[in-house]
mmCIF file of C-alpha atoms in Angstrom:
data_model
loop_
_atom_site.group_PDB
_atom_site.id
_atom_site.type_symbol
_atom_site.label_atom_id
_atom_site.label_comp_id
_atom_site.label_asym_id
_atom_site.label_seq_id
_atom_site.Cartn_x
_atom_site.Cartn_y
_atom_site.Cartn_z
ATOM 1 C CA UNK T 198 0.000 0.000 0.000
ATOM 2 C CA UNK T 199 1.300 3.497 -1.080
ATOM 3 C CA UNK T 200 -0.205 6.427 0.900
ATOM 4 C CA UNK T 201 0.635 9.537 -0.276
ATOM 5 C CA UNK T 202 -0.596 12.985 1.076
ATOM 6 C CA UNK T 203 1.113 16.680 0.205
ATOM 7 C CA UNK T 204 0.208 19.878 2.273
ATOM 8 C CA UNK T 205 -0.099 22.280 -0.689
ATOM 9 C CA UNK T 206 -1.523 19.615 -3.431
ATOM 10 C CA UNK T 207 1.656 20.427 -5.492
ATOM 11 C CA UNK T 208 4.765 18.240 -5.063
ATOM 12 C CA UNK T 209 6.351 20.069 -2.523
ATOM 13 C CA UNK T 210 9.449 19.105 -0.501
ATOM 14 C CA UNK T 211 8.287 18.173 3.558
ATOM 15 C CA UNK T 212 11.128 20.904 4.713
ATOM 16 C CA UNK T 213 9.420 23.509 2.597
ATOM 17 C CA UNK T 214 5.826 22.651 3.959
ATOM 18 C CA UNK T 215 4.372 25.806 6.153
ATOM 19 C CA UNK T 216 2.666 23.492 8.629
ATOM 20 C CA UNK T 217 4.450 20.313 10.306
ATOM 21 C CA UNK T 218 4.037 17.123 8.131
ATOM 22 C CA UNK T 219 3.759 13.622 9.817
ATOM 23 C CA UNK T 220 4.896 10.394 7.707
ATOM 24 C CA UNK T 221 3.366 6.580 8.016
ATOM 25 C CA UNK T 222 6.542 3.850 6.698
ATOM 26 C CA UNK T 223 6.636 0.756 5.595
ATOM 27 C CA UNK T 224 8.427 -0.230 8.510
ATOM 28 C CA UNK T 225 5.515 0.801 11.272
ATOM 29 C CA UNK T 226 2.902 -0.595 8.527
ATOM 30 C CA UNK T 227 4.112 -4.024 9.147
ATOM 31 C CA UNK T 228 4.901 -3.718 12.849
ATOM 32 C CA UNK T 229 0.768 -2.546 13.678
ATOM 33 C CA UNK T 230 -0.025 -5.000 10.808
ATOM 34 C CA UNK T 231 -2.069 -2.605 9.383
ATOM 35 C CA UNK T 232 -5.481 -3.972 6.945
ATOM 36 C CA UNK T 233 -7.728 -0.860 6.130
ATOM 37 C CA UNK T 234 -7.005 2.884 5.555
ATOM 38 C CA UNK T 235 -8.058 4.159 8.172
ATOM 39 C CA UNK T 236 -5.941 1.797 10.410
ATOM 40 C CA UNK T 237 -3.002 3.792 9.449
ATOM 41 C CA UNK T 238 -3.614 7.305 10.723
ATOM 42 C CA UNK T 239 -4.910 6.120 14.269
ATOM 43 C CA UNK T 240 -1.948 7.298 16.263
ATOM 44 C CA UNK T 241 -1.156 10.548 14.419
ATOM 45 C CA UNK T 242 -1.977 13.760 16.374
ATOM 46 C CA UNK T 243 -5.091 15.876 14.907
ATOM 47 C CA UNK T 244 -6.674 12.525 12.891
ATOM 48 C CA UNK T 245 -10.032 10.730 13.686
ATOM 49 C CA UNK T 246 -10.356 7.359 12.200
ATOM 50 C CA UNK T 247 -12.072 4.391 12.405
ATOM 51 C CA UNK T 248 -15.385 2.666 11.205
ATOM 52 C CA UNK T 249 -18.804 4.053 11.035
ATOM 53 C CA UNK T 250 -21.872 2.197 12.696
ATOM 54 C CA UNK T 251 -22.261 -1.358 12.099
ATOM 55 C CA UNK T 252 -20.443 -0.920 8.388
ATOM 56 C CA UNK T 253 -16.575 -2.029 9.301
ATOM 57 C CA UNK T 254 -15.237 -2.214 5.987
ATOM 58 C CA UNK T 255 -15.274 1.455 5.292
ATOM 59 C CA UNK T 256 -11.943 3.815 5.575
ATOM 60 C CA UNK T 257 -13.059 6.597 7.092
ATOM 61 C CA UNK T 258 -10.985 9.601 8.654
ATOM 62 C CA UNK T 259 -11.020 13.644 9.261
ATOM 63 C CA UNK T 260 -7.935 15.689 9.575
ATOM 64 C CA UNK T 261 -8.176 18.316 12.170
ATOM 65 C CA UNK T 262 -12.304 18.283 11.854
ATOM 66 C CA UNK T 263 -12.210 17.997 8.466
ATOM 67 C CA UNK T 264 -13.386 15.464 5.543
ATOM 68 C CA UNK T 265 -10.566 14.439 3.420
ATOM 69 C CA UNK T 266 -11.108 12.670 -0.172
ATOM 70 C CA UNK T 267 -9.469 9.464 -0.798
ATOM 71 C CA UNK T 268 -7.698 8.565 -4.087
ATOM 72 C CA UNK T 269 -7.013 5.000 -5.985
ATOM 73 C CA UNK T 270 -5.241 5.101 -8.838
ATOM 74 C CA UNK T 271 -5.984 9.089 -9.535
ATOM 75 C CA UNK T 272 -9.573 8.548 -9.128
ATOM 76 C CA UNK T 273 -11.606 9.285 -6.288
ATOM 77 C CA UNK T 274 -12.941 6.971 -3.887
ATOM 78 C CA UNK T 275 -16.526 7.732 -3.220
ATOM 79 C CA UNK T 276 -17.660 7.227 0.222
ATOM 80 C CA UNK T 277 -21.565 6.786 0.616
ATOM 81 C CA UNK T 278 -23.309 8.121 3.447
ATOM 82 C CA UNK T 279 -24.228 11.106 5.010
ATOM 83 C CA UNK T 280 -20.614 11.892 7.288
ATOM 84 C CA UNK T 281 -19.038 12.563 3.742
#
């Protein structure tokens, strides 16, 4: 799994980022075993995740209160229900 988030939506060096920028590796991937999305940004300061009523097979997270869209393969992921 390749997660990749930038601050500015350009490609934009972390040092050069005007806000602090946390990174997920490979490395801690495979040491929490992580399965879903939203499994990955549990322990990162300023991120909600986890699942939403009785439906556990959806990723879903907010950044410092708010909704973030989720990407495959350049295309958005749509996530149905009314928390999007």
């Amino acid at each position: 799994m390749v997660v990749t988030t930038t601050p500015l939506k350009v490609d934009t060096p972390r040092v050069e980022a005007p806000r602090p920028v946390s990174s997920v590796d490979r490395e801690e991937l495979e040491t929490r075993n992580v399965q879903q999305l939203d499994e990955t940004f549990r322990y990162r300061a300023g991120v909600l995740s986890g699942h939403y009523g009785s439906e556990n097979n959806t990723d879903w997270f907010k950044v410092r209160g708010f909704d973030l869209s989720t990407y495959q393969d350049d295309l958005r992921i749509y996530r149905e229900g009314f928390y999007q």
